[in-house]
Each structure stands twice: as structure tokens, then as C-alpha cells.
Coordinates of C-alpha atoms in Angstrom, one line a residue:
Chain A
X1 CA 115.6 165.8 30.1
X2 CA 115.3 169.2 28.6
X3 CA 118.9 169.3 27.7
X4 CA 122.0 170.1 29.7
X5 CA 121.8 173.6 28.5
X6 CA 118.9 174.3 30.9
X7 CA 120.7 175.0 34.0
X8 CA 121.9 177.8 36.1
X9 CA 125.2 179.5 35.4
X10 CA 127.2 178.5 38.4
X11 CA 130.7 177.5 39.2
X12 CA 130.7 173.8 39.8
X13 CA 132.0 173.8 43.3
X14 CA 131.1 171.8 46.3
X15 CA 129.7 174.9 48.0
X16 CA 127.4 175.7 45.0
X17 CA 126.3 172.1 45.1
X18 CA 125.3 172.6 48.7
X19 CA 123.4 175.7 47.9
X20 CA 121.7 174.0 44.9
X21 CA 120.7 171.1 47.0
X22 CA 119.2 173.5 49.5
X23 CA 117.4 175.2 46.7
X24 CA 116.0 172.0 45.4
X25 CA 114.7 171.0 48.8
X26 CA 113.1 174.4 49.2
X27 CA 111.5 174.2 45.8
X28 CA 110.1 170.8 46.6
X29 CA 108.6 171.9 50.0
X30 CA 107.2 175.0 48.3
X31 CA 105.7 172.9 45.6
X32 CA 103.9 170.6 47.9
X33 CA 102.7 173.5 50.0
X34 CA 101.4 175.4 47.0
X35 CA 99.8 172.3 45.7
X36 CA 98.0 171.8 48.9
X37 CA 96.9 175.5 48.9
X38 CA 95.7 175.2 45.4
X39 CA 93.7 172.1 46.3
X40 CA 92.1 173.8 49.3
X41 CA 91.2 176.8 47.2
X42 CA 89.7 174.7 44.5
X43 CA 87.6 172.9 47.1
X44 CA 86.3 176.2 48.3
X45 CA 85.8 177.4 44.8
X46 CA 83.6 174.4 43.9
X47 CA 81.7 175.0 47.1
X48 CA 81.1 178.6 46.2
X49 CA 80.1 177.8 42.6
X50 CA 77.5 175.5 44.0
X51 CA 76.2 178.1 46.4
X52 CA 76.1 180.7 43.6
X53 CA 74.0 178.4 41.6
X54 CA 71.6 178.0 44.5
X55 CA 71.6 181.7 45.3
X56 CA 70.8 182.6 41.7
X57 CA 67.9 180.2 41.5
X58 CA 66.6 181.5 44.8
X59 CA 67.0 185.0 43.6
X60 CA 64.9 184.2 40.6
X61 CA 62.1 183.0 42.7
X62 CA 62.3 185.8 45.3
X63 CA 62.4 188.4 42.6
X64 CA 59.4 187.0 41.0
X65 CA 57.4 187.1 44.2
X66 CA 58.7 190.5 44.8
X67 CA 57.6 191.8 41.4
X68 CA 54.3 190.2 41.9
X69 CA 53.8 191.7 45.3
X70 CA 54.4 195.1 43.7
X71 CA 51.6 194.3 41.2
X72 CA 49.4 193.4 44.1
X73 CA 50.2 196.8 45.6
X74 CA 49.3 198.7 42.5
X75 CA 46.1 196.7 42.3
X76 CA 45.2 197.5 45.9
X77 CA 46.1 201.1 45.9
X78 CA 44.9 201.7 42.4
X79 CA 47.7 204.0 41.6
X80 CA 51.4 204.7 41.6
X81 CA 52.7 204.8 45.1
X82 CA 56.3 205.0 44.1
X83 CA 56.6 208.7 44.7
X84 CA 55.0 208.6 48.1
X85 CA 57.4 205.8 49.1
X86 CA 60.4 207.6 47.7
X87 CA 59.6 210.9 49.4
X88 CA 59.0 209.4 52.8
X89 CA 62.5 208.0 53.0
X90 CA 64.5 209.4 55.9
X91 CA 68.2 209.5 56.3
X92 CA 68.5 206.5 58.4
X93 CA 69.0 203.4 56.3
X94 CA 66.9 200.4 57.4
X95 CA 68.9 198.0 55.4
X96 CA 72.7 198.1 55.8
X97 CA 75.4 195.9 54.4
X98 CA 78.2 194.9 56.6
X99 CA 81.4 193.8 55.2
X100 CA 84.0 191.5 56.9
X101 CA 86.9 189.4 55.7
X102 CA 87.3 185.7 55.8
X103 CA 90.6 184.0 55.4
X104 CA 90.8 180.9 53.2
X105 CA 94.3 179.5 53.0
X106 CA 95.8 183.0 53.0
X107 CA 93.3 184.6 50.7
X108 CA 91.1 187.3 52.1
X109 CA 87.6 187.0 50.8
X110 CA 85.2 189.9 51.5
X111 CA 81.9 188.7 53.0
X112 CA 78.8 190.9 52.9
X113 CA 76.2 190.6 55.5
X114 CA 72.8 192.2 55.5
X115 CA 71.9 194.1 58.6
X116 CA 68.3 195.1 59.0
X117 CA 67.2 197.6 61.6
X118 CA 63.6 196.5 62.2
X119 CA 62.8 199.6 64.1
X120 CA 63.2 201.8 61.1
X121 CA 60.2 201.7 58.9
X122 CA 60.0 204.9 56.8
X123 CA 56.8 204.5 55.1
X124 CA 54.6 202.6 57.5
X125 CA 52.0 205.3 57.1
X126 CA 51.9 205.0 53.3
X127 CA 48.7 203.5 52.2
X128 CA 47.0 204.1 55.5
X129 CA 43.7 204.7 53.7
X130 CA 44.0 201.8 51.3
X131 CA 46.4 199.0 50.5
X132 CA 48.6 199.5 53.5
X133 CA 48.9 195.8 54.2
X134 CA 49.9 195.1 50.6
X135 CA 52.6 197.8 50.8
X136 CA 54.0 196.4 54.0
X137 CA 54.0 192.9 52.5
X138 CA 55.7 194.1 49.3
X139 CA 58.3 195.9 51.5
X140 CA 59.1 192.6 53.3
X141 CA 59.3 190.6 50.2
X142 CA 61.6 193.2 48.6
X143 CA 63.8 193.3 51.8
X144 CA 64.2 189.5 51.3
X145 CA 65.1 189.9 47.7
X146 CA 67.7 192.5 48.6
X147 CA 69.1 190.1 51.2
X148 CA 69.4 187.5 48.5
X149 CA 71.2 190.0 46.3
X150 CA 73.6 190.8 49.1
X151 CA 74.3 187.1 49.6
X152 CA 74.9 186.7 45.9
X153 CA 77.1 189.7 45.7
X154 CA 79.3 188.3 48.4
X155 CA 79.5 184.9 46.7
X156 CA 80.3 186.5 43.3
X157 CA 83.1 188.6 44.7
X158 CA 84.5 185.5 46.4
X159 CA 84.2 183.7 43.2
X160 CA 86.1 186.2 41.2
X161 CA 88.9 186.6 43.8
X162 CA 89.3 182.9 44.3
X163 CA 89.4 182.3 40.5
X164 CA 92.3 184.8 40.2
X165 CA 94.1 183.3 43.2
X166 CA 93.7 179.8 42.0
X167 CA 95.1 180.7 38.6
X168 CA 98.1 182.4 40.2
X169 CA 98.7 179.5 42.5
X170 CA 98.4 176.9 39.8
X171 CA 100.8 178.9 37.7
X172 CA 103.3 178.9 40.5
X173 CA 102.9 175.2 41.2
X174 CA 103.5 174.4 37.5
X175 CA 106.4 176.8 37.3
X176 CA 108.0 175.1 40.3
X177 CA 107.2 171.6 39.0
X178 CA 108.2 172.1 35.4
X179 CA 110.9 174.8 35.4
X180 CA 112.5 175.4 38.7
X181 CA 112.9 171.8 39.9
X182 CA 114.2 170.4 36.6
X183 CA 116.6 173.3 36.3
X184 CA 117.9 172.8 39.8
X185 CA 118.2 169.1 39.2
X186 CA 120.1 169.8 36.0
X187 CA 122.4 172.1 37.8
X188 CA 123.0 169.6 40.5
X189 CA 123.8 166.8 38.0
X190 CA 126.0 169.2 36.1
X191 CA 127.9 170.1 39.2
X192 CA 128.1 166.4 40.2
X193 CA 129.5 165.4 36.8
X194 CA 132.0 168.3 36.9
X195 CA 133.1 167.3 40.3
X196 CA 133.4 163.6 39.3
X197 CA 135.5 164.7 36.4
X198 CA 137.7 166.6 38.7
X199 CA 137.9 163.6 41.0
X200 CA 138.9 161.4 38.2
X201 CA 141.5 163.8 37.0
X202 CA 142.9 164.0 40.5
X203 CA 143.0 160.2 40.9
X204 CA 144.7 159.9 37.6
X205 CA 147.3 162.4 38.6
X206 CA 147.9 160.8 41.9
X207 CA 148.3 157.5 40.2
X208 CA 150.7 159.0 37.7
X209 CA 152.7 160.5 40.5
X210 CA 152.8 157.2 42.3
X211 CA 153.9 155.6 39.2
X212 CA 156.7 158.0 38.7
X213 CA 157.7 157.7 42.2
X214 CA 157.8 153.9 41.9
X215 CA 159.9 154.1 38.8
X216 CA 162.3 156.5 40.6
X217 CA 162.5 154.2 43.6
X218 CA 163.1 151.2 41.4
X219 CA 165.9 153.0 39.7
X220 CA 167.4 154.1 43.0
X221 CA 167.1 150.5 44.2
X222 CA 168.8 149.2 41.2
X223 CA 171.6 151.6 41.5
X224 CA 172.0 150.8 45.1
X225 CA 172.0 147.1 44.4
X226 CA 174.5 147.5 41.7
X227 CA 176.7 149.5 44.1
X228 CA 176.4 146.8 46.7
X229 CA 177.2 144.1 44.2
X230 CA 180.2 146.0 43.2
X231 CA 181.4 146.4 46.7
X232 CA 180.8 142.8 47.4
X233 CA 182.6 142.0 44.3
X234 CA 185.5 144.0 45.4
X235 CA 185.5 142.4 48.8
X236 CA 185.3 139.0 47.2
X237 CA 188.1 139.9 45.0
X238 CA 190.0 141.0 48.0
X239 CA 189.1 137.8 49.8
X240 CA 190.2 135.8 46.8
X241 CA 193.4 137.7 46.8
X242 CA 193.9 136.7 50.4
X243 CA 193.1 133.2 49.6
X244 CA 195.6 133.2 46.8
X245 CA 198.0 134.5 49.2
X246 CA 197.1 131.8 51.6
X247 CA 197.4 129.3 48.9
X248 CA 200.7 130.7 48.1
X249 CA 201.6 130.5 51.8
X250 CA 200.2 127.0 51.8
X251 CA 202.2 126.1 48.8
X252 CA 205.1 127.4 50.7
X253 CA 204.0 125.4 53.6
X254 CA 203.3 122.5 51.3
X255 CA 206.8 121.6 51.3
X256 CA 206.6 121.7 55.0
X257 CA 203.5 119.8 55.5
X258 CA 202.6 117.8 52.6
X259 CA 200.2 115.4 54.0
X260 CA 198.0 118.2 55.7
X261 CA 197.4 119.9 52.3
X262 CA 194.2 118.2 51.3
X263 CA 192.7 119.0 54.7
X264 CA 193.4 122.7 54.4
X265 CA 191.9 122.8 50.9
X266 CA 188.6 121.5 52.1
X267 CA 188.7 124.0 55.0
X268 CA 189.2 126.9 52.6
X269 CA 186.3 125.8 50.6
X270 CA 184.2 125.7 53.7
X271 CA 185.3 129.3 54.5
X272 CA 184.3 130.4 51.1
X273 CA 180.9 129.1 51.7
X274 CA 180.3 130.9 55.0
X275 CA 181.4 134.1 53.4
X276 CA 178.8 133.9 50.7
X277 CA 176.1 133.4 53.3
X278 CA 177.4 136.4 55.1
X279 CA 177.3 138.4 52.0
X280 CA 173.7 137.8 51.3
X281 CA 172.8 138.7 54.8
X282 CA 174.5 142.0 54.4
X283 CA 172.7 142.6 51.3
X284 CA 169.4 142.2 52.9
X285 CA 170.3 144.5 55.7
X286 CA 171.2 147.2 53.1
Chain B
X1 CA 7.8 213.7 39.9
X2 CA 11.5 213.7 40.1
X3 CA 11.9 212.3 36.6
X4 CA 9.8 214.9 35.1
X5 CA 12.4 217.6 34.5
X6 CA 15.5 215.4 34.9
X7 CA 15.9 214.8 31.2
X8 CA 15.9 218.5 30.3
X9 CA 19.4 218.9 31.8
X10 CA 20.7 215.5 32.3
X11 CA 18.9 213.2 29.9
X12 CA 21.6 213.2 27.3
X13 CA 24.3 212.6 29.9
X14 CA 22.5 209.8 31.5
X15 CA 22.0 208.1 28.1
X16 CA 25.7 208.6 27.5
X17 CA 26.7 207.1 30.8
X18 CA 24.5 204.1 30.3
X19 CA 26.0 203.7 26.9
X20 CA 29.4 203.7 28.4
X21 CA 28.3 201.3 31.1
X22 CA 27.3 198.8 28.4
X23 CA 30.8 198.9 27.0
X24 CA 32.3 197.9 30.3
X25 CA 34.1 194.7 30.0
X26 CA 31.9 191.7 31.0
X27 CA 32.7 188.6 32.8
X28 CA 33.0 186.5 29.6
X29 CA 35.4 189.1 28.2
X30 CA 37.5 188.9 31.3
X31 CA 37.7 185.2 30.9
X32 CA 38.9 185.7 27.4
X33 CA 41.5 188.2 28.6
X34 CA 42.8 185.9 31.3
X35 CA 43.3 183.1 28.7
X36 CA 45.9 185.3 26.9
X37 CA 49.4 184.0 26.7
X38 CA 51.2 187.3 26.2
X39 CA 50.4 191.0 26.2
X40 CA 50.0 191.1 22.4
X41 CA 47.1 188.7 22.7
X42 CA 45.7 190.9 25.5
X43 CA 45.9 193.9 23.2
X44 CA 44.1 192.0 20.5
X45 CA 41.4 191.0 22.8
X46 CA 41.0 194.6 24.1
X47 CA 40.9 196.0 20.6
X48 CA 37.4 194.5 20.4
X49 CA 36.3 196.7 23.3
X50 CA 36.0 200.5 23.7
X51 CA 39.8 200.6 24.3
X52 CA 40.6 199.6 20.7
X53 CA 41.4 203.0 19.5
X54 CA 43.5 203.9 22.4
X55 CA 45.7 200.8 22.2
X56 CA 46.1 200.9 18.5
X57 CA 48.8 203.5 18.4
X58 CA 51.3 201.8 20.7
X59 CA 54.6 201.7 19.0
X60 CA 57.0 200.6 21.7
X61 CA 56.9 197.2 23.2
X62 CA 53.9 196.5 25.4
X63 CA 54.1 196.7 29.1
X64 CA 51.6 196.8 31.9
X65 CA 52.3 200.4 32.6
X66 CA 51.8 201.5 29.0
X67 CA 48.5 199.6 28.8
X68 CA 47.4 201.2 32.1
X69 CA 48.3 204.6 30.9
X70 CA 46.3 204.2 27.8
X71 CA 43.3 202.9 29.6
X72 CA 43.4 205.8 32.0
X73 CA 43.5 208.2 29.1
X74 CA 40.2 206.8 27.9
X75 CA 38.7 207.2 31.3
X76 CA 39.8 210.8 31.5
X77 CA 38.5 211.6 28.1
X78 CA 35.1 210.1 28.9
X79 CA 35.0 212.0 32.1
X80 CA 35.9 215.3 30.6
X81 CA 33.3 214.9 27.9
X82 CA 30.6 214.4 30.4
X83 CA 31.9 217.2 32.5
X84 CA 31.7 219.6 29.6
X85 CA 28.1 218.7 29.1
X86 CA 27.0 219.1 32.7
X87 CA 25.1 221.9 34.3
X88 CA 24.5 222.6 38.0
X89 CA 24.0 220.6 40.2
X90 CA 25.6 217.9 38.1
X91 CA 28.7 220.0 37.4
X92 CA 29.2 220.5 41.1
X93 CA 28.7 216.8 41.7
X94 CA 31.4 216.0 39.1
X95 CA 33.7 218.6 40.7
X96 CA 33.3 216.8 43.9
X97 CA 34.4 213.6 42.2
X98 CA 37.6 215.3 41.1
X99 CA 38.3 216.7 44.6
X100 CA 39.6 213.3 45.8
X101 CA 42.2 213.3 43.0
X102 CA 43.0 216.9 43.8
X103 CA 43.8 216.0 47.4
X104 CA 46.3 213.4 46.1
X105 CA 47.8 215.8 43.7
X106 CA 48.2 218.6 46.2
X107 CA 49.9 216.3 48.7
X108 CA 52.1 215.0 46.0
X109 CA 53.3 218.5 45.2
X110 CA 53.7 219.4 48.9
X111 CA 55.8 216.3 49.4
X112 CA 57.9 217.2 46.4
X113 CA 58.3 220.7 47.7
X114 CA 59.5 219.6 51.0
X115 CA 62.1 217.5 49.4
X116 CA 63.0 220.0 46.7
X117 CA 62.1 217.9 43.8
X118 CA 62.0 219.0 40.2
X119 CA 58.6 220.6 39.6
X120 CA 58.1 219.4 36.1
X121 CA 58.8 215.9 37.2
X122 CA 56.2 215.9 39.9
X123 CA 53.6 217.6 37.7
X124 CA 53.9 214.7 35.3
X125 CA 52.9 212.3 38.1
X126 CA 49.8 214.1 39.0
X127 CA 46.5 212.6 38.2
X128 CA 44.9 214.5 35.3
X129 CA 41.5 214.1 36.9
X130 CA 42.6 216.1 39.8
X131 CA 44.1 218.9 37.7
X132 CA 43.3 222.5 38.4
X133 CA 44.8 225.7 37.1
X134 CA 46.7 226.7 40.1
X135 CA 48.2 223.3 40.7
X136 CA 51.6 224.2 39.1
X137 CA 52.0 227.3 41.3
X138 CA 51.8 225.1 44.4
X139 CA 55.4 224.2 44.0
X140 CA 56.6 227.8 43.7
X141 CA 55.9 228.6 47.4
X142 CA 58.5 227.4 49.8
X143 CA 57.0 228.1 53.2
X144 CA 53.7 226.6 54.1
X145 CA 51.9 229.6 55.4
X146 CA 52.2 231.3 52.1
X147 CA 51.3 228.1 50.4
X148 CA 48.0 228.2 52.2
X149 CA 47.4 231.9 51.9
X150 CA 48.3 232.4 48.3
X151 CA 47.5 229.1 46.5
X152 CA 45.3 226.8 48.5
X153 CA 42.9 229.5 49.4
X154 CA 41.8 229.7 45.8
X155 CA 41.3 226.0 45.4
X156 CA 38.0 224.3 46.3
X157 CA 40.0 222.4 48.9
X158 CA 40.7 225.4 51.0
X159 CA 38.0 224.7 53.5
X160 CA 39.4 221.2 54.1
X161 CA 42.9 222.4 54.7
X162 CA 41.7 225.1 56.9
X163 CA 40.6 222.6 59.5
X164 CA 43.7 220.6 59.8
X165 CA 46.7 222.5 58.6
X166 CA 49.3 224.0 60.8
X167 CA 52.9 224.6 60.0
X168 CA 54.5 221.9 62.1
X169 CA 52.2 219.3 60.7
X170 CA 54.0 219.2 57.5
X171 CA 56.8 216.7 57.9
X172 CA 57.1 213.4 56.3
X173 CA 55.1 211.3 58.6
X174 CA 52.3 213.7 58.8
X175 CA 51.7 213.9 55.1
X176 CA 49.8 210.7 55.4
X177 CA 47.8 211.9 58.4
X178 CA 47.0 215.1 56.6
X179 CA 45.9 213.1 53.5
X180 CA 43.5 211.1 55.6
X181 CA 42.2 214.1 57.5
X182 CA 41.5 215.9 54.2
X183 CA 39.8 212.8 52.9
X184 CA 37.6 212.7 55.9
X185 CA 36.6 216.3 55.5
X186 CA 36.1 215.8 51.8
X187 CA 33.9 212.7 52.3
X188 CA 31.8 214.5 54.9
X189 CA 31.4 217.5 52.7
X190 CA 30.5 215.5 49.6
X191 CA 28.0 213.5 51.6
X192 CA 26.5 216.7 52.9
X193 CA 26.2 218.1 49.4
X194 CA 24.6 214.9 48.1
X195 CA 22.0 214.7 50.8
X196 CA 21.1 218.4 50.9
X197 CA 21.4 219.6 47.3
X198 CA 20.6 216.6 45.0
X199 CA 17.2 215.3 44.1
X200 CA 15.7 212.2 45.5
X201 CA 17.1 209.0 44.1
X202 CA 20.6 210.4 43.8
X203 CA 20.9 211.3 47.5
X204 CA 19.8 207.9 48.6
X205 CA 22.2 206.1 46.4
X206 CA 25.1 208.4 47.0
X207 CA 24.5 208.2 50.7
X208 CA 24.9 204.4 50.5
X209 CA 28.0 204.7 48.3
X210 CA 29.7 207.3 50.3
X211 CA 28.9 205.6 53.6
X212 CA 30.6 202.6 52.3
X213 CA 33.6 204.6 51.1
X214 CA 33.9 206.1 54.5
X215 CA 33.6 202.7 56.2
X216 CA 36.2 201.3 53.9
X217 CA 38.6 204.0 54.9
X218 CA 37.8 203.6 58.5
X219 CA 38.5 199.9 58.5
X220 CA 41.7 200.4 56.5
X221 CA 43.0 203.1 58.7
X222 CA 42.3 201.1 61.8
X223 CA 43.9 197.9 60.5
X224 CA 46.9 199.7 59.0
X225 CA 47.6 201.8 62.0
X226 CA 47.8 198.8 64.3
X227 CA 51.6 198.7 64.1
X228 CA 52.1 202.4 64.1
X229 CA 52.2 204.7 67.1
X230 CA 49.3 206.8 66.2
X231 CA 47.4 208.1 69.2
X232 CA 43.7 207.7 69.7
X233 CA 43.1 211.4 69.1
X234 CA 44.9 211.3 65.8
X235 CA 42.9 208.4 64.7
X236 CA 39.7 210.0 65.8
X237 CA 40.6 213.0 63.6
X238 CA 41.1 210.7 60.6
X239 CA 37.9 208.6 60.9
X240 CA 35.0 210.1 58.9
X241 CA 31.9 210.7 60.9
X242 CA 29.6 209.3 58.2
X243 CA 29.3 205.6 57.5
X244 CA 27.7 202.7 59.3
X245 CA 30.7 202.2 61.6
X246 CA 31.5 205.7 62.6
X247 CA 28.2 207.5 62.7
X248 CA 27.8 205.7 66.0
X249 CA 30.2 207.6 68.4
X250 CA 30.8 204.7 70.7
X251 CA 31.8 202.4 67.9
X252 CA 34.0 205.0 66.5
X253 CA 35.8 205.6 69.8
X254 CA 36.3 201.9 70.3
X255 CA 37.7 201.5 66.8
X256 CA 40.3 204.2 67.4
X257 CA 41.1 202.6 70.8
X258 CA 41.7 199.1 69.7
X259 CA 45.1 198.0 68.8
X260 CA 44.9 194.4 68.0
X261 CA 43.4 192.8 65.0
X262 CA 41.2 190.2 66.6
X263 CA 39.2 192.6 68.6
X264 CA 38.9 194.9 65.6
X265 CA 37.5 192.0 63.6
X266 CA 34.9 191.3 66.2
X267 CA 33.9 194.9 66.4
X268 CA 33.6 195.4 62.7
X269 CA 31.8 192.1 62.2
X270 CA 29.1 193.3 64.6
X271 CA 28.1 195.8 61.9
X272 CA 25.6 194.2 59.5
X273 CA 27.0 194.3 55.9
X274 CA 30.6 193.9 57.0
X275 CA 30.1 190.6 58.7
X276 CA 31.2 188.6 55.7
X277 CA 34.5 190.4 55.1
X278 CA 36.5 188.8 57.8
X279 CA 35.0 185.3 57.3
X280 CA 36.3 185.3 53.7
X281 CA 39.7 186.4 54.6
X282 CA 41.2 184.1 57.1
X283 CA 43.7 186.8 58.1
X284 CA 43.9 190.4 57.3
X285 CA 46.5 190.0 54.7
X286 CA 46.3 187.9 51.6
X287 CA 46.9 184.6 53.3
X288 CA 43.6 183.2 52.2
X289 CA 42.2 183.2 48.7
X290 CA 40.6 186.5 49.1
X291 CA 42.0 189.5 50.8
X292 CA 40.1 192.1 52.8
X293 CA 40.8 194.6 50.0
X294 CA 39.2 192.2 47.5
X295 CA 36.1 191.9 49.6
X296 CA 35.9 195.7 49.8
X297 CA 36.3 196.1 46.1
X298 CA 33.7 193.4 45.4
X299 CA 31.2 195.0 47.8
X300 CA 31.8 198.4 46.3
X301 CA 31.4 197.1 42.8
X302 CA 28.1 195.5 43.7
X303 CA 26.9 198.8 45.1
X304 CA 28.0 200.5 41.9
X305 CA 26.2 198.0 39.8
X306 CA 23.1 198.5 41.8
X307 CA 23.4 202.3 41.3
X308 CA 22.5 201.7 37.7
X309 CA 19.2 200.1 38.5
X310 CA 17.7 203.5 39.4
X311 CA 16.9 206.0 36.7
X312 CA 17.0 209.8 36.8
X313 CA 20.0 209.9 39.0
X314 CA 23.5 211.4 38.9
X315 CA 24.9 208.6 40.9
X316 CA 25.4 206.6 37.7
X317 CA 28.3 208.9 36.8
X318 CA 30.0 208.1 40.1
X319 CA 29.3 204.5 39.7
X320 CA 30.6 204.6 36.1
X321 CA 33.8 206.3 37.1
X322 CA 34.4 203.9 39.9
X323 CA 33.6 200.9 37.7
X324 CA 35.9 202.1 35.1
X325 CA 38.7 202.5 37.6
X326 CA 38.1 199.0 38.9
X327 CA 38.2 197.8 35.3
X328 CA 41.5 199.4 34.7
X329 CA 42.9 197.8 37.8
X330 CA 41.5 194.5 36.7
X331 CA 43.1 194.8 33.3
X332 CA 46.4 195.9 34.8
X333 CA 46.2 193.0 37.2
X334 CA 45.6 190.5 34.4
X335 CA 48.3 191.9 32.2
X336 CA 50.7 191.9 35.2
X337 CA 49.9 188.3 35.8
X338 CA 50.5 187.5 32.2
X339 CA 53.7 189.4 32.0
X340 CA 55.0 187.8 35.1
X341 CA 53.7 184.4 34.3
X342 CA 51.7 184.0 37.5
X343 CA 48.6 182.5 36.1
X344 CA 47.4 180.9 39.3
X345 CA 46.3 184.3 40.7
X346 CA 45.0 185.7 37.5
X347 CA 41.4 185.2 38.5
X348 CA 41.6 187.6 41.4
X349 CA 40.0 190.4 39.4
X350 CA 36.5 191.6 40.3
X351 CA 33.9 191.5 37.6
X352 CA 30.2 192.3 38.3
X353 CA 28.9 193.2 34.9

């Protein structure tokens, strides 16, 4: 990727991560929407280009007929009727252009429409004496050519506007695709790595604490055990001391009961053994 | 007898006009012209004709309007030369020819005045044939009463205006009506002059020519006013009372009554020479190969050509002027077709010589 440096300057916190994820999601939605808009506009654009081509060709033909019909007029009237026509124009326009707006994927395109008021005919009397029919014919043909011009004007305007809008939209799409999304992704991965790092540190610290704790426990245990052992030892010693006393008593008794001696000895040994068992039991309980 | 003294006054002029007539562009020359690929070729072809000198000094790029302008200049020079040689009654006859252009010029100025246009600009657009000294002063007057009393009264057209002009007539729509009323008055006056003042072969030929001119206007007015809301009375005022169609009052009335093309056709076809017109043109407009206008022009040109067959007559001048005008239209048409690359209609010109 374009380097870890290309990211937003944020604190790597969990909250920022959430914000960034939201931003990425928004950017992706926006990207797909804009892409769709751009496609719709491009489709329209191609359509208009085709229609402009048609209209221009048509205009060429119509203009040619119109110019020729004017030649016919000048042939039939034998003179220049331009002045008569100009001067007979009244204030009411016969040919009006209406403008309305059309919405194509959020772009407002102006649409021009020709509106002819058939009842207004300013120079119907021109050429009454000669060439009147040719004049009317020329008028009709020229009205047609103006209509074609109006069509063409509306298409051309749409063309220019759409061209601009498509450029802007494509720039946005590309900006989102190549700048915003990668940067946000970078930021997210940066935040993630930072968070992971923090996690690892935390884990290690926990482990370390545990370790220390274990060591401490072990030491405490050992101490306790040593203590116990010592106590036991003391008790044993005490017991031994008793035994010795007993033995001494027995020795005293020995003289009294000689033949019972061996039997008592075995009994003492037995007692010793039970004590040991008791001792271990006490240890466990501690 | 009529030829006996004719040449004393008009012999030179007739010779001149017949000479001019011979330099009119012929059918074969038209064919050559229509073969041209661009306007330079056309100019080259025309340089072999009388127009050579006039087209030689074109510096800017050729266009139909420039060619037309130059050709018109030639016509005007020819006309003015003849006019300067003429004596009465020929001079009067030639004045009459200019009156129709004057009507157009005056109406042009009036229209311009109504709309407050620049005077110099309008004067440039006036036809030089219809020029007269007081023409520029027309635009000075602002209200129409003074226009008539101070300016028009001095022009030869005063008597025509007198019959039709009232103040409230002069708005946009009425300009055309006035134009046609003036034209009607003018044609009738001219006809009257030809028949009463001029010697024998001229009056006959001019009668024929002017009658046709009147009929042409009548038919045009009737056809072109079908879609308009002109009343019968207004139409009646505009239709000349000479001519084959309108000299008969009942036909004239019917013409102004009718408001659909089919009945009009039937009515006009019932008059001898005009039978053919509507057969050729399948509809009134140029749907077929030949328009009504073309038929008119062709018929008119035939009349003009026939006018040359008589000698000792002033009508040759009229015929020459009209032929020349048609020639200019033809050349303009051909050059327009060449300039616009519409070769399939290039043969619509009318050539009779």
C-alpha cells in the first residue's frame, strides 16, 4: 500500500476505530452511489451526443432548403423583400422559445421548446402582387430551421452541462476510490495494530504479574512448610522425649516385668508408626 | 404611314434597343452558364456577354448579390441612356415605366418613416430606376397629411395617391393594400396613355402586354389573399379594371368573392390564354415541376419576344426592359443554384431568345 504514512492523524483508540469504520462504510456506499450516478450520466451523455449528431445533420439539410427557398423568393419577387418583411413585424412574436428543466440523476438540464403561435403571421400580405406563395413557403421552411436550431441549442446546453457534471462526478469517484478509502483503511489498520500492540503489552504484564504472584506464593508455601516441618520436628522430638521417658520407665519396670519387655517394645514401634501417619494428615490439612 | 415619320425621332433609339436585344443571353449561353461549377466560372462565361465590363472590376469574393447588383447597374445605365435620347411621347412612355419602381420606393420610404428608420439606410435600398428628386424629402415629413400635401403632390404619382390615401390607411398591414391599389391605378393610367396617346402598333402591343400584367396581378392577388381576411370590397379595389379577367365585371366580382383555390382555378381557366397555367402546375405552389409564377414569367417573356416582331414601335423598350429584368433574375437564380449546390433545379430559368 501507499505507505503507513498515508493515514489520518488520530489517537489509536477503540472509539476512533469505530468512527473510522463508520467512515469507511460511508465512503464505500458513497463510492458505489457516485459510480452509479456517473454511469447514468454517461449513458445520457452518449444518447445526447448521438442526438446532437443527428440534429446537426438535419440542420444542414433544413438550412440548405431554407436558403434555397429564399433564392426562390428573390427569383419570384424579382427584388429584395427583406425590408418589407422586416418592417411588417409587429410586437407579438410568432415563434417563442419555452424553457423547462429536466432532472437527470440530480442534474438539472435546461430544455428548450419551440412554441409557434400559428395565428400570428406578420407579413401574410407581403408579396400580394407577386411571389406571395414563395414568401409563405420560405417562411415555413425558415420556421422549421429555427425549430431545428432550438432543438440543437437545447441539446448542446445539455451536452456542456453534462460534460462538466460527469467530470466532477468521476473526479469524486476516483478521489473516494483512490484516496479516501485507502487512507481510511490505513488508519484502521494502524489503529488495529496499535491496539494489538497494547493488548500484547497488557497480556505480558498480566503474565508477569501472575508469575510474580506465583513466585511469592511458592515462597510463602515453602516458608509455611518449613514452619510446619519444624513444629512437627519439635513435636516428634517431644514425643521421642516421652518415649525415652517411657523407655526409662520401662527400664525401671524391666526389673519388674522382664518377660513383658519385648512385647512393649513392639507396641512402641507401632505407636510411632501411627504418629507419623497422623503427622502427614495434619500437614495436608495445613 | 405610321413608319414614315417614326425614324425622325425614334429611329436611333429603336436601332439601339434592337442592338441591346441581340446581346440578350440566348438559350445556348444559358446552358453554358448552368454547366458552371462555381461562381468564378460563371463570371468567366458572363464576361463574353455585354456584362463583361461590369463584372470585371469585382474585387471581393463573388456572391450572388454582388453579381445581381452589377447586372442591375448595366440595366440602369442602358435605360438611362435611352431615356436621355427620348423625346415626347417616348419620354413620357419611359417615365411611365419608371412609375412602377417609384411606387415601390415611395412605399419603402413610408414604411421606413412609420418605423423611424435611418433615412440614408432606406435610400440605399431604393431602386435607382424609380428615383426622383424629391424622394429623399419623403422621409422628412412625419405626419401623413403633410407627406401628401408637401411631397407627393409634386410627384407624378400624386393622382394615384389621391384616390386611395387616407390617414388611417397607413399602418403596417395596409401598406401592402396601398401598394396594390397604387399599382392598379398606375396600370390603368399607363394603359390609358398607351391606347390614347401612342401611334398604332405600339398601342396594340402595349395593350396586350399591360393586360397580361394586370391579369397576372389579379390572379396573384386572388391566390395570395385566400388565407388572409381581406374583404371583397378591399379586393375589388385592388383588382385592375383592365385585362382579360377583370374587364368583365362579373368575372371580377366572382374573383374577389371566391376564397378557395379550386374554384379560383376553374374560374381562371375559363379565360382563354390562362387555361394552360393551372394544368402545368399541379398545385398553386411549387409542388410540381413548374410553378404558377414560372408559367406567368414564361408567358410574359413570350409576349415580350413577340413585341420585337413589330417595327416602328416603342413597345420594344418595354419588352427590352422586362426581358433584361428576367435575364437578371435568371442569372441570379443560376448563380444561387451554383452557390448552394442545388443543381437539380438549375434549369428553372426562362429563356425565350
